[in-house]
Coordinates of N, CA and C in Angstrom, one line a residue:
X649 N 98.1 96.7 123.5 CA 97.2 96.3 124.5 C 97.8 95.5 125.6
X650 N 97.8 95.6 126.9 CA 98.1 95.0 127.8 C 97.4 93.3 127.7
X651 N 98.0 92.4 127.9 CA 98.1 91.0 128.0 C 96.5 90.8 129.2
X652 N 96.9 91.5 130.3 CA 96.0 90.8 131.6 C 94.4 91.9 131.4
X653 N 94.5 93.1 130.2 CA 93.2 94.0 130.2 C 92.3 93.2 128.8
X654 N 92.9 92.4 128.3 CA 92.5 91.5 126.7 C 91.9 90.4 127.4
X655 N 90.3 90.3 126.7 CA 89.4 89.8 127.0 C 89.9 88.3 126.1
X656 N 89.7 87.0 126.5 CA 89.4 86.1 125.5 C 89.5 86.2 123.7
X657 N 88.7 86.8 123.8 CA 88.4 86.9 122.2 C 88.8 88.0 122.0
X658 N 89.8 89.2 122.5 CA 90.3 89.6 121.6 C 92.1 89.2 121.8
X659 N 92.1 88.1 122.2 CA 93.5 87.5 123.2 C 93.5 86.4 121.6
X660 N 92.3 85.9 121.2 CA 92.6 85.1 120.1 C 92.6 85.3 118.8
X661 N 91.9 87.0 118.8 CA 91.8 87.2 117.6 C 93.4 87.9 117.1
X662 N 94.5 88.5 118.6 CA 95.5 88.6 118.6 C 96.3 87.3 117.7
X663 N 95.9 86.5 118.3 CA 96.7 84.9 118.5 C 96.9 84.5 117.0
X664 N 95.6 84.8 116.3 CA 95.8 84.7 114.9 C 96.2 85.5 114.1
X665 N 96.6 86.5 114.4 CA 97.4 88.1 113.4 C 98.6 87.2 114.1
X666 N 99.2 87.3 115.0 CA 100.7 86.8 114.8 C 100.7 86.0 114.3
X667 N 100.3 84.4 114.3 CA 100.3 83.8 113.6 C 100.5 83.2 111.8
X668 N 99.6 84.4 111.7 CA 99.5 84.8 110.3 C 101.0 86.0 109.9
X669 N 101.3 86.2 111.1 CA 102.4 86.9 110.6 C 104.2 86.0 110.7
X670 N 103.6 85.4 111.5 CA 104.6 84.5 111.8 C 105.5 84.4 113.0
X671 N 104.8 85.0 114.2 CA 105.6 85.4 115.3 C 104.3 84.7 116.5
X672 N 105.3 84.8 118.1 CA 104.9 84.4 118.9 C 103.4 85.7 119.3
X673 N 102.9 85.3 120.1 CA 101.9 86.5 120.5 C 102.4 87.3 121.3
X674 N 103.2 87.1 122.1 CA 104.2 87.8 122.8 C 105.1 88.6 122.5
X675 N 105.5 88.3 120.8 CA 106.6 88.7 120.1 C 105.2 89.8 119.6
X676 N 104.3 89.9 119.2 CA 103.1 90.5 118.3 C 102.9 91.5 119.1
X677 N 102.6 91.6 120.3 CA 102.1 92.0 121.6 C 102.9 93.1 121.7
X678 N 104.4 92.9 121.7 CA 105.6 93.6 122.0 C 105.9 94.6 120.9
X679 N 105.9 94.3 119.5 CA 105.7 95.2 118.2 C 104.6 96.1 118.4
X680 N 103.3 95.6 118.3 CA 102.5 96.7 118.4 C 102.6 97.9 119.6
X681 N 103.3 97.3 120.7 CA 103.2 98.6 121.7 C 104.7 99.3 121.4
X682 N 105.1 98.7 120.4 CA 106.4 99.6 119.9 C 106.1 100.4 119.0
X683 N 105.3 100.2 118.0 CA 104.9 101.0 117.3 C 103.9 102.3 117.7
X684 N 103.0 101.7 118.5 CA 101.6 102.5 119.1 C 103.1 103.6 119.6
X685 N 103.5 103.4 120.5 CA 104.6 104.5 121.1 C 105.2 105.3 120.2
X686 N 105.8 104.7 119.0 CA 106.4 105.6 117.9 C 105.5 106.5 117.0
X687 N 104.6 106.1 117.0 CA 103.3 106.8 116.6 C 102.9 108.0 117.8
X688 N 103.0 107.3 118.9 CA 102.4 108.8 119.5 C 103.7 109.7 120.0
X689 N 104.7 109.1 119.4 CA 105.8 110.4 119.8 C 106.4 111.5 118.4
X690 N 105.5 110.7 117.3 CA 105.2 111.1 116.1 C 104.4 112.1 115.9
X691 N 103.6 111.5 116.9 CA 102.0 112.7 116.8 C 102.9 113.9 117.7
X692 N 103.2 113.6 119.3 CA 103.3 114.7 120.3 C 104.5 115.5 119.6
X693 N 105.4 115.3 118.4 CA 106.8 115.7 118.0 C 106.4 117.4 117.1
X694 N 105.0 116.2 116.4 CA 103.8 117.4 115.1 C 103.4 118.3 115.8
X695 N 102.8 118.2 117.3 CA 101.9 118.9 118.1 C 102.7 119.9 118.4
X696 N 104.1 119.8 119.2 CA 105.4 120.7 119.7 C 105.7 121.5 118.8
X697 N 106.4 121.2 117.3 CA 106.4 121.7 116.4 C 105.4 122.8 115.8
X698 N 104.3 122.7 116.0 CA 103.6 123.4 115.7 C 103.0 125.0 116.1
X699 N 103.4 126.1 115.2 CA 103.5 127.0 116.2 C 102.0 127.6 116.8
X700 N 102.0 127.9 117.8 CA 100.5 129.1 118.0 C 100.2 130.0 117.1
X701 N 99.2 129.9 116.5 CA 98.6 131.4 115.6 C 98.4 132.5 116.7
X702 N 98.9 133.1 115.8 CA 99.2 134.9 117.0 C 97.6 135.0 116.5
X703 N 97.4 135.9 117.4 CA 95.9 136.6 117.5 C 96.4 137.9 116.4
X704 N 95.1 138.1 115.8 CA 95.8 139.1 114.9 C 95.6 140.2 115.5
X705 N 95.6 141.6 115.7 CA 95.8 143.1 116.0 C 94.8 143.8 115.4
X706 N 94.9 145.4 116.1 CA 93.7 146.0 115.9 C 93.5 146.0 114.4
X707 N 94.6 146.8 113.5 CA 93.9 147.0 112.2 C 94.1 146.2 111.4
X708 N 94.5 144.4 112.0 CA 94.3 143.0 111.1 C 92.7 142.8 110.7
X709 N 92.6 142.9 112.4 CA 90.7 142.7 112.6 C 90.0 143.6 111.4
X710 N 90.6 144.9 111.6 CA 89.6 146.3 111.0 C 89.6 145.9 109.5
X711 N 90.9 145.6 109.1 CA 90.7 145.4 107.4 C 90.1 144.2 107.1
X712 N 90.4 142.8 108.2 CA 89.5 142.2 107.2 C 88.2 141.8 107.5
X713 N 87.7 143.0 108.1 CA 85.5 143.5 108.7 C 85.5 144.3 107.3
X714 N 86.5 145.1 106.7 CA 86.7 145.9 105.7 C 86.3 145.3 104.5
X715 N 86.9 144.0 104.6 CA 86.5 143.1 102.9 C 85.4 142.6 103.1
X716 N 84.7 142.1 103.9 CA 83.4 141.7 104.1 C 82.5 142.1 103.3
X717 N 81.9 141.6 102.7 CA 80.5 141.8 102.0 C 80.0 142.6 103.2
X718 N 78.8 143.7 103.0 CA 78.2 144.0 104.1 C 76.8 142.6 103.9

């Protein structure tokens, strides 16, 4: 979370997770936007990786209308 978009109360409820962690809020501040980023280069790494499902073809379609219960 950006410093100057953190309303009061969530600037303090920050203030006390560092604290309770043992770091400056600035130091807290700086971790979590390191993580949030490694997480979403985690997620966009899963997404790239991931291949497209081919569309299946004419007699993919036909056999499995084939198994269908009517």
């Amino acid at each position: 979370m950006d410093q100057q978009k953190m309303t009061e109360g969530q600037r303090a409820y920050e203030a006390k997770r560092a604290a309770k962690a043992g770091m400056s809020l600035e130091k807290w501040l700086a971790l979590k936007a390191k993580e949030a980023e490694a997480e979403r280069a985690v997620a966009a790494k899963a997404a790239e990786t991931a291949s497209p499902v081919k569309k299946q073809g004419f007699f993919g379609r036909l056999l499995e209308r084939a198994q269908k219960p009517l």
